[in-house]
Amino acid sequence: MALVALVAAAGPRWERTAPAEGAARDLPPDQVGTFSIVAYDPQRKEWGVAVQSCILAVGSMVPFARSEVGAIATQAYANTTFGPRGLDMLADGHSAEEVVKALIQSDHGRERRQLAVIDKEGRLAHYTGKDCTEWAGAVTGEHYSCQGNILAGPQVVQAMTQAFEKARGSLADRMLAALEAGQQAGGDRRGQQSAAMLVVKKGAGWNGFDDRFIDLRVDDHPSPIAELKRLVNLRLGRSRSGG
């Protein structure tokens, strides 16, 4: 098992996982072939995940986050138990690296998983199994990680990284910029279908009752990132029709 755990550094750091000998090279329709970003804004105390994929309703599988705890993206042949289990471990004081190691070691299907975790301090860890369909890998920087599988190539996560670092505005704005750049660089080799964004902040949800500042999903759309951007703008009050 090849476990990769990266702590945030001043500049981006790369990790590519080569496919196992004999690994499938077709484009499986049931794999959460995805590009995503997990990130933390220390000034606003916001944690978030943004994701795009060529499957229906990717937002129901990949993004998990809890304020003052961290955020998780679980993808490829996604093990969705990683989300709640990982957040509970983070809440109990485990580091992102410890969470990734424990989750992956407990999973017999680990070589088909892709996972990224960011903790309450913005520390990062990620894992890409050797049987994830290429191109698969990740790049991390200060308080963020961009990862994907079934991608057009490493230029997808590279473009996401550059866009996130150059963008200004809220965490949501910067993650949207990363998704747009990833798509422009080739994105998911199968195309587009759905996108989602989850941003959490203590007391920022509906009437202050929960932490879900942004919880938006585009389940089936020919241009899911553009539609997600429209919804985010509505949520942030940038359109008269946003209410």
PDB file of C-alpha atoms in Angstrom:
ATOM      1  CA  MET A   1       0.000   0.000   0.000  1.00  0.00           C
ATOM      2  CA  ALA A   2       1.343   3.397  -0.963  1.00  0.00           C
ATOM      3  CA  LEU A   3       0.177   6.029   1.505  1.00  0.00           C
ATOM      4  CA  VAL A   4       0.887   9.647   0.772  1.00  0.00           C
ATOM      5  CA  ALA A   5       0.504  12.284   3.458  1.00  0.00           C
ATOM      6  CA  LEU A   6       1.540  15.839   2.756  1.00  0.00           C
ATOM      7  CA  VAL A   7       1.678  18.703   5.221  1.00  0.00           C
ATOM      8  CA  ALA A   8       0.919  22.126   3.775  1.00  0.00           C
ATOM      9  CA  ALA A   9       4.023  23.976   2.667  1.00  0.00           C
ATOM     10  CA  ALA A  10       4.804  27.338   1.166  1.00  0.00           C
ATOM     11  CA  GLY A  11       4.634  26.067  -2.401  1.00  0.00           C
ATOM     12  CA  PRO A  12       2.595  23.407  -4.187  1.00  0.00           C
ATOM     13  CA  ARG A  13       3.683  19.805  -3.775  1.00  0.00           C
ATOM     14  CA  TRP A  14       2.880  17.067  -6.242  1.00  0.00           C
ATOM     15  CA  GLU A  15       2.043  13.411  -5.961  1.00  0.00           C
ATOM     16  CA  ARG A  16       1.181  11.180  -8.884  1.00  0.00           C
ATOM     17  CA  THR A  17       0.166   7.576  -8.443  1.00  0.00           C
ATOM     18  CA  ALA A  18       1.074   5.296 -11.336  1.00  0.00           C
ATOM     19  CA  PRO A  19      -1.564   2.734 -12.313  1.00  0.00           C
ATOM     20  CA  ALA A  20      -0.996  -0.838 -11.257  1.00  0.00           C
ATOM     21  CA  GLU A  21       0.101  -3.263 -13.940  1.00  0.00           C
ATOM     22  CA  GLY A  22      -3.030  -4.515 -15.650  1.00  0.00           C
ATOM     23  CA  ALA A  23      -5.254  -1.800 -14.179  1.00  0.00           C
ATOM     24  CA  ALA A  24      -8.314  -0.946 -16.237  1.00  0.00           C
ATOM     25  CA  ARG A  25      -7.678   1.806 -18.744  1.00  0.00           C
ATOM     26  CA  ASP A  26     -11.227   2.256 -19.920  1.00  0.00           C
ATOM     27  CA  LEU A  27     -13.507   4.905 -18.502  1.00  0.00           C
ATOM     28  CA  PRO A  28     -15.775   3.262 -15.922  1.00  0.00           C
ATOM     29  CA  PRO A  29     -19.187   4.967 -15.698  1.00  0.00           C
ATOM     30  CA  ASP A  30     -19.698   4.064 -12.031  1.00  0.00           C
ATOM     31  CA  GLN A  31     -16.426   5.530 -10.766  1.00  0.00           C
ATOM     32  CA  VAL A  32     -16.529   8.970  -9.191  1.00  0.00           C
ATOM     33  CA  GLY A  33     -13.987  10.191 -11.723  1.00  0.00           C
ATOM     34  CA  THR A  34     -13.637  13.625 -10.381  1.00  0.00           C
ATOM     35  CA  PHE A  35     -11.579  16.691  -9.762  1.00  0.00           C
ATOM     36  CA  SER A  36     -12.040  18.375  -6.423  1.00  0.00           C
ATOM     37  CA  ILE A  37     -10.507  20.799  -3.982  1.00  0.00           C
ATOM     38  CA  VAL A  38     -10.533  20.794  -0.193  1.00  0.00           C
ATOM     39  CA  ALA A  39      -9.504  24.069   1.412  1.00  0.00           C
ATOM     40  CA  TYR A  40      -9.404  26.180   4.564  1.00  0.00           C
ATOM     41  CA  ASP A  41      -9.604  29.955   4.987  1.00  0.00           C
ATOM     42  CA  PRO A  42      -7.914  30.826   8.303  1.00  0.00           C
ATOM     43  CA  GLN A  43      -9.123  34.434   8.252  1.00  0.00           C
ATOM     44  CA  ARG A  44     -12.793  33.572   7.785  1.00  0.00           C
ATOM     45  CA  LYS A  45     -12.569  30.254   9.659  1.00  0.00           C
ATOM     46  CA  GLU A  46     -14.229  28.438   6.761  1.00  0.00           C
ATOM     47  CA  TRP A  47     -13.611  24.900   5.525  1.00  0.00           C
ATOM     48  CA  GLY A  48     -14.816  23.763   2.130  1.00  0.00           C
ATOM     49  CA  VAL A  49     -14.982  21.221  -0.662  1.00  0.00           C
ATOM     50  CA  ALA A  50     -15.827  21.842  -4.320  1.00  0.00           C
ATOM     51  CA  VAL A  51     -16.132  19.096  -6.911  1.00  0.00           C
ATOM     52  CA  GLN A  52     -17.095  18.321 -10.522  1.00  0.00           C
ATOM     53  CA  SER A  53     -17.655  14.945 -12.170  1.00  0.00           C
ATOM     54  CA  CYS A  54     -19.236  13.145 -15.100  1.00  0.00           C
ATOM     55  CA  ILE A  55     -21.653  11.221 -12.885  1.00  0.00           C
ATOM     56  CA  LEU A  56     -25.095  12.028 -11.528  1.00  0.00           C
ATOM     57  CA  ALA A  57     -25.239  13.928  -8.212  1.00  0.00           C
ATOM     58  CA  VAL A  58     -21.569  13.961  -7.254  1.00  0.00           C
ATOM     59  CA  GLY A  59     -22.466  16.186  -4.313  1.00  0.00           C
ATOM     60  CA  SER A  60     -24.207  13.266  -2.630  1.00  0.00           C
ATOM     61  CA  MET A  61     -20.954  11.290  -2.431  1.00  0.00           C
ATOM     62  CA  VAL A  62     -17.768  13.341  -2.340  1.00  0.00           C
ATOM     63  CA  PRO A  63     -17.915  16.400  -0.024  1.00  0.00           C
ATOM     64  CA  PHE A  64     -17.973  16.277   3.763  1.00  0.00           C
ATOM     65  CA  ALA A  65     -17.136  19.087   6.189  1.00  0.00           C
ATOM     66  CA  ARG A  66     -17.731  20.220   9.752  1.00  0.00           C
ATOM     67  CA  SER A  67     -16.906  23.652  11.160  1.00  0.00           C
ATOM     68  CA  GLU A  68     -13.969  23.844  13.573  1.00  0.00           C
ATOM     69  CA  VAL A  69     -13.106  20.278  12.513  1.00  0.00           C
ATOM     70  CA  GLY A  70     -12.142  20.033   8.838  1.00  0.00           C
ATOM     71  CA  ALA A  71     -13.174  18.869   5.380  1.00  0.00           C
ATOM     72  CA  ILE A  72     -12.931  15.645   3.384  1.00  0.00           C
ATOM     73  CA  ALA A  73     -13.272  14.627  -0.270  1.00  0.00           C
ATOM     74  CA  THR A  74     -13.739  10.904  -0.938  1.00  0.00           C
ATOM     75  CA  GLN A  75     -13.781   9.863  -4.584  1.00  0.00           C
ATOM     76  CA  ALA A  76     -12.785   7.364  -7.329  1.00  0.00           C
ATOM     77  CA  TYR A  77     -14.660   4.199  -6.246  1.00  0.00           C
ATOM     78  CA  ALA A  78     -15.689   6.354  -3.314  1.00  0.00           C
ATOM     79  CA  ASN A  79     -16.049   4.901   0.153  1.00  0.00           C
ATOM     80  CA  THR A  80     -18.627   7.316   1.529  1.00  0.00           C
ATOM     81  CA  THR A  81     -18.104   6.085   5.101  1.00  0.00           C
ATOM     82  CA  PHE A  82     -14.781   7.924   4.984  1.00  0.00           C
ATOM     83  CA  GLY A  83     -16.633  11.250   5.326  1.00  0.00           C
ATOM     84  CA  PRO A  84     -18.428  10.859   8.669  1.00  0.00           C
ATOM     85  CA  ARG A  85     -15.790   8.536  10.106  1.00  0.00           C
ATOM     86  CA  GLY A  86     -12.993  10.884   9.162  1.00  0.00           C
ATOM     87  CA  LEU A  87     -14.741  13.945  10.578  1.00  0.00           C
ATOM     88  CA  ASP A  88     -15.356  12.126  13.850  1.00  0.00           C
ATOM     89  CA  MET A  89     -11.666  11.251  14.055  1.00  0.00           C
ATOM     90  CA  LEU A  90     -10.684  14.856  13.345  1.00  0.00           C
ATOM     91  CA  ALA A  91     -13.101  16.033  16.034  1.00  0.00           C
ATOM     92  CA  ASP A  92     -11.414  13.637  18.460  1.00  0.00           C
ATOM     93  CA  GLY A  93      -8.098  15.365  17.838  1.00  0.00           C
ATOM     94  CA  HIS A  94      -6.469  13.166  15.211  1.00  0.00           C
ATOM     95  CA  SER A  95      -4.396  14.857  12.526  1.00  0.00           C
ATOM     96  CA  ALA A  96      -5.262  14.739   8.838  1.00  0.00           C
ATOM     97  CA  GLU A  97      -2.379  12.326   8.280  1.00  0.00           C
ATOM     98  CA  GLU A  98      -3.596  10.003  11.036  1.00  0.00           C
ATOM     99  CA  VAL A  99      -7.120  10.048   9.633  1.00  0.00           C
ATOM    100  CA  VAL A 100      -6.037   9.158   6.101  1.00  0.00           C
ATOM    101  CA  LYS A 101      -3.765   6.390   7.337  1.00  0.00           C
ATOM    102  CA  ALA A 102      -6.458   4.841   9.540  1.00  0.00           C
ATOM    103  CA  LEU A 103      -9.214   5.018   6.931  1.00  0.00           C
ATOM    104  CA  ILE A 104      -7.097   3.583   4.147  1.00  0.00           C
ATOM    105  CA  GLN A 105      -5.641   0.789   6.257  1.00  0.00           C
ATOM    106  CA  SER A 106      -9.151  -0.288   7.285  1.00  0.00           C
ATOM    107  CA  ASP A 107     -10.387  -0.597   3.689  1.00  0.00           C
ATOM    108  CA  HIS A 108      -9.778  -3.706   1.578  1.00  0.00           C
ATOM    109  CA  GLY A 109     -10.677  -1.681  -1.524  1.00  0.00           C
ATOM    110  CA  ARG A 110      -8.064   0.959  -0.765  1.00  0.00           C
ATOM    111  CA  GLU A 111      -6.301   0.758  -4.111  1.00  0.00           C
ATOM    112  CA  ARG A 112      -9.428   2.051  -5.860  1.00  0.00           C
ATOM    113  CA  ARG A 113      -9.955   4.968  -3.478  1.00  0.00           C
ATOM    114  CA  GLN A 114      -8.922   8.591  -3.597  1.00  0.00           C
ATOM    115  CA  LEU A 115      -9.111  10.680  -0.456  1.00  0.00           C
ATOM    116  CA  ALA A 116      -8.136  14.161   0.699  1.00  0.00           C
ATOM    117  CA  VAL A 117      -8.435  15.493   4.254  1.00  0.00           C
ATOM    118  CA  ILE A 118      -7.810  18.937   5.713  1.00  0.00           C
ATOM    119  CA  ASP A 119      -8.000  19.450   9.469  1.00  0.00           C
ATOM    120  CA  LYS A 120      -8.975  22.404  11.634  1.00  0.00           C
ATOM    121  CA  GLU A 121      -5.479  23.893  11.392  1.00  0.00           C
ATOM    122  CA  GLY A 122      -5.329  23.581   7.615  1.00  0.00           C
ATOM    123  CA  ARG A 123      -2.965  20.599   7.668  1.00  0.00           C
ATOM    124  CA  LEU A 124      -3.416  18.216   4.760  1.00  0.00           C
ATOM    125  CA  ALA A 125      -3.103  14.582   3.801  1.00  0.00           C
ATOM    126  CA  HIS A 126      -4.187  12.702   0.708  1.00  0.00           C
ATOM    127  CA  TYR A 127      -4.119   9.251  -0.815  1.00  0.00           C
ATOM    128  CA  THR A 128      -4.552   7.947  -4.353  1.00  0.00           C
ATOM    129  CA  GLY A 129      -4.825   4.183  -4.795  1.00  0.00           C
ATOM    130  CA  LYS A 130      -2.733   2.589  -7.520  1.00  0.00           C
ATOM    131  CA  ASP A 131      -5.833   1.191  -9.262  1.00  0.00           C
ATOM    132  CA  CYS A 132      -7.492   4.584  -9.744  1.00  0.00           C
ATOM    133  CA  THR A 133      -8.013   5.219 -13.447  1.00  0.00           C
ATOM    134  CA  GLU A 134      -5.357   7.517 -14.851  1.00  0.00           C
ATOM    135  CA  TRP A 135      -4.611  10.275 -14.838  1.00  0.00           C
ATOM    136  CA  ALA A 136      -4.916  10.257 -11.064  1.00  0.00           C
ATOM    137  CA  GLY A 137      -3.041  12.294  -8.503  1.00  0.00           C
ATOM    138  CA  ALA A 138      -2.986  15.389  -6.346  1.00  0.00           C
ATOM    139  CA  VAL A 139      -1.174  18.615  -5.640  1.00  0.00           C
ATOM    140  CA  THR A 140      -1.196  20.455  -2.331  1.00  0.00           C
ATOM    141  CA  GLY A 141      -0.362  23.955  -1.221  1.00  0.00           C
ATOM    142  CA  GLU A 142      -0.902  26.102   1.828  1.00  0.00           C
ATOM    143  CA  HIS A 143      -4.335  25.207   3.237  1.00  0.00           C
ATOM    144  CA  TYR A 144      -5.595  23.392   0.130  1.00  0.00           C
ATOM    145  CA  SER A 145      -5.361  20.181  -1.869  1.00  0.00           C
ATOM    146  CA  CYS A 146      -6.473  19.607  -5.476  1.00  0.00           C
ATOM    147  CA  GLN A 147      -6.969  16.012  -6.589  1.00  0.00           C
ATOM    148  CA  GLY A 148      -8.604  14.002  -9.312  1.00  0.00           C
ATOM    149  CA  ASN A 149      -8.859  10.788 -11.273  1.00  0.00           C
ATOM    150  CA  ILE A 150      -9.883   9.925 -14.845  1.00  0.00           C
ATOM    151  CA  LEU A 151      -8.437  13.318 -15.730  1.00  0.00           C
ATOM    152  CA  ALA A 152      -7.135  14.598 -19.039  1.00  0.00           C
ATOM    153  CA  GLY A 153      -3.713  14.848 -17.397  1.00  0.00           C
ATOM    154  CA  PRO A 154      -1.746  16.481 -14.582  1.00  0.00           C
ATOM    155  CA  GLN A 155      -2.412  19.880 -16.132  1.00  0.00           C
ATOM    156  CA  VAL A 156      -5.907  19.721 -14.620  1.00  0.00           C
ATOM    157  CA  VAL A 157      -4.780  19.865 -10.986  1.00  0.00           C
ATOM    158  CA  GLN A 158      -1.929  22.190 -11.920  1.00  0.00           C
ATOM    159  CA  ALA A 159      -4.409  24.666 -13.393  1.00  0.00           C
ATOM    160  CA  MET A 160      -6.630  24.339 -10.330  1.00  0.00           C
ATOM    161  CA  THR A 161      -3.690  25.126  -8.069  1.00  0.00           C
ATOM    162  CA  GLN A 162      -2.681  28.206 -10.014  1.00  0.00           C
ATOM    163  CA  ALA A 163      -6.239  29.513 -10.166  1.00  0.00           C
ATOM    164  CA  PHE A 164      -6.876  28.995  -6.452  1.00  0.00           C
ATOM    165  CA  GLU A 165      -3.677  30.790  -5.484  1.00  0.00           C
ATOM    166  CA  LYS A 166      -4.303  33.722  -7.839  1.00  0.00           C
ATOM    167  CA  ALA A 167      -8.004  34.193  -7.089  1.00  0.00           C
ATOM    168  CA  ARG A 168      -9.279  36.810  -4.673  1.00  0.00           C
ATOM    169  CA  GLY A 169     -12.464  36.913  -2.645  1.00  0.00           C
ATOM    170  CA  SER A 170     -14.172  34.364  -0.465  1.00  0.00           C
ATOM    171  CA  LEU A 171     -13.233  30.717  -0.112  1.00  0.00           C
ATOM    172  CA  ALA A 172     -16.216  29.898  -2.330  1.00  0.00           C
ATOM    173  CA  ASP A 173     -14.963  32.270  -5.035  1.00  0.00           C
ATOM    174  CA  ARG A 174     -11.486  30.771  -4.960  1.00  0.00           C
ATOM    175  CA  MET A 175     -12.734  27.188  -5.106  1.00  0.00           C
ATOM    176  CA  LEU A 176     -14.999  28.069  -8.026  1.00  0.00           C
ATOM    177  CA  ALA A 177     -12.004  29.553  -9.813  1.00  0.00           C
ATOM    178  CA  ALA A 178     -10.165  26.279  -9.257  1.00  0.00           C
ATOM    179  CA  LEU A 179     -13.016  24.226 -10.725  1.00  0.00           C
ATOM    180  CA  GLU A 180     -13.318  26.495 -13.755  1.00  0.00           C
ATOM    181  CA  ALA A 181      -9.589  26.270 -14.412  1.00  0.00           C
ATOM    182  CA  GLY A 182      -9.586  22.505 -14.017  1.00  0.00           C
ATOM    183  CA  GLN A 183     -12.369  22.155 -16.558  1.00  0.00           C
ATOM    184  CA  GLN A 184     -10.643  24.494 -19.006  1.00  0.00           C
ATOM    185  CA  ALA A 185      -7.516  22.337 -18.698  1.00  0.00           C
ATOM    186  CA  GLY A 186      -9.405  19.208 -19.750  1.00  0.00           C
ATOM    187  CA  GLY A 187     -11.203  18.088 -16.606  1.00  0.00           C
ATOM    188  CA  ASP A 188     -12.777  14.653 -16.344  1.00  0.00           C
ATOM    189  CA  ARG A 189     -11.990  12.739 -19.549  1.00  0.00           C
ATOM    190  CA  ARG A 190     -15.602  11.541 -19.741  1.00  0.00           C
ATOM    191  CA  GLY A 191     -17.085  15.049 -19.720  1.00  0.00           C
ATOM    192  CA  GLN A 192     -19.335  16.937 -17.302  1.00  0.00           C
ATOM    193  CA  GLN A 193     -22.578  16.192 -15.505  1.00  0.00           C
ATOM    194  CA  SER A 194     -22.664  17.411 -11.909  1.00  0.00           C
ATOM    195  CA  ALA A 195     -20.915  19.711  -9.454  1.00  0.00           C
ATOM    196  CA  ALA A 196     -21.219  20.697  -5.813  1.00  0.00           C
ATOM    197  CA  MET A 197     -19.843  22.993  -3.141  1.00  0.00           C
ATOM    198  CA  LEU A 198     -19.906  22.701   0.630  1.00  0.00           C
ATOM    199  CA  VAL A 199     -18.547  25.495   2.841  1.00  0.00           C
ATOM    200  CA  VAL A 200     -18.938  25.359   6.604  1.00  0.00           C
ATOM    201  CA  LYS A 201     -18.478  28.008   9.265  1.00  0.00           C
ATOM    202  CA  LYS A 202     -19.646  28.001  12.858  1.00  0.00           C
ATOM    203  CA  GLY A 203     -23.158  29.460  13.126  1.00  0.00           C
ATOM    204  CA  ALA A 204     -23.266  30.453   9.439  1.00  0.00           C
ATOM    205  CA  GLY A 205     -26.104  28.136   8.410  1.00  0.00           C
ATOM    206  CA  TRP A 206     -29.842  28.765   8.300  1.00  0.00           C
ATOM    207  CA  ASN A 207     -30.712  31.277  11.065  1.00  0.00           C
ATOM    208  CA  GLY A 208     -27.501  30.303  12.833  1.00  0.00           C
ATOM    209  CA  PHE A 209     -28.783  26.832  13.663  1.00  0.00           C
ATOM    210  CA  ASP A 210     -26.015  24.961  11.857  1.00  0.00           C
ATOM    211  CA  ASP A 211     -22.680  25.482  10.139  1.00  0.00           C
ATOM    212  CA  ARG A 212     -23.633  25.014   6.467  1.00  0.00           C
ATOM    213  CA  PHE A 213     -22.823  28.396   5.003  1.00  0.00           C
ATOM    214  CA  ILE A 214     -22.938  27.050   1.429  1.00  0.00           C
ATOM    215  CA  ASP A 215     -24.416  23.660   0.585  1.00  0.00           C
ATOM    216  CA  LEU A 216     -25.229  23.640  -3.122  1.00  0.00           C
ATOM    217  CA  ARG A 217     -25.494  20.853  -5.677  1.00  0.00           C
ATOM    218  CA  VAL A 218     -25.995  20.713  -9.413  1.00  0.00           C
ATOM    219  CA  ASP A 219     -27.023  17.096  -9.942  1.00  0.00           C
ATOM    220  CA  ASP A 220     -27.474  16.948 -13.734  1.00  0.00           C
ATOM    221  CA  HIS A 221     -26.546  19.785 -16.076  1.00  0.00           C
ATOM    222  CA  PRO A 222     -24.629  20.200 -19.359  1.00  0.00           C
ATOM    223  CA  SER A 223     -22.519  22.972 -17.762  1.00  0.00           C
ATOM    224  CA  PRO A 224     -22.522  22.100 -14.070  1.00  0.00           C
ATOM    225  CA  ILE A 225     -19.725  24.425 -12.976  1.00  0.00           C
ATOM    226  CA  ALA A 226     -21.357  27.451 -14.600  1.00  0.00           C
ATOM    227  CA  GLU A 227     -24.654  26.513 -12.974  1.00  0.00           C
ATOM    228  CA  LEU A 228     -22.947  26.033  -9.614  1.00  0.00           C
ATOM    229  CA  LYS A 229     -21.403  29.490  -9.945  1.00  0.00           C
ATOM    230  CA  ARG A 230     -24.841  30.964 -10.601  1.00  0.00           C
ATOM    231  CA  LEU A 231     -26.202  29.308  -7.463  1.00  0.00           C
ATOM    232  CA  VAL A 232     -23.258  30.416  -5.345  1.00  0.00           C
ATOM    233  CA  ASN A 233     -23.789  33.998  -6.503  1.00  0.00           C
ATOM    234  CA  LEU A 234     -27.445  33.737  -5.501  1.00  0.00           C
ATOM    235  CA  ARG A 235     -26.472  32.369  -2.098  1.00  0.00           C
ATOM    236  CA  LEU A 236     -24.026  35.213  -1.560  1.00  0.00           C
ATOM    237  CA  GLY A 237     -26.631  37.807  -2.535  1.00  0.00           C
ATOM    238  CA  ARG A 238     -25.021  38.900  -5.787  1.00  0.00           C
ATOM    239  CA  SER A 239     -28.236  38.756  -7.802  1.00  0.00           C
ATOM    240  CA  ARG A 240     -31.571  40.467  -7.272  1.00  0.00           C
ATOM    241  CA  SER A 241     -33.252  37.121  -7.866  1.00  0.00           C
ATOM    242  CA  GLY A 242     -31.276  35.616  -5.020  1.00  0.00           C
ATOM    243  CA  GLY A 243     -33.777  36.868  -2.448  1.00  0.00           C
TER     244      GLY A 243
END
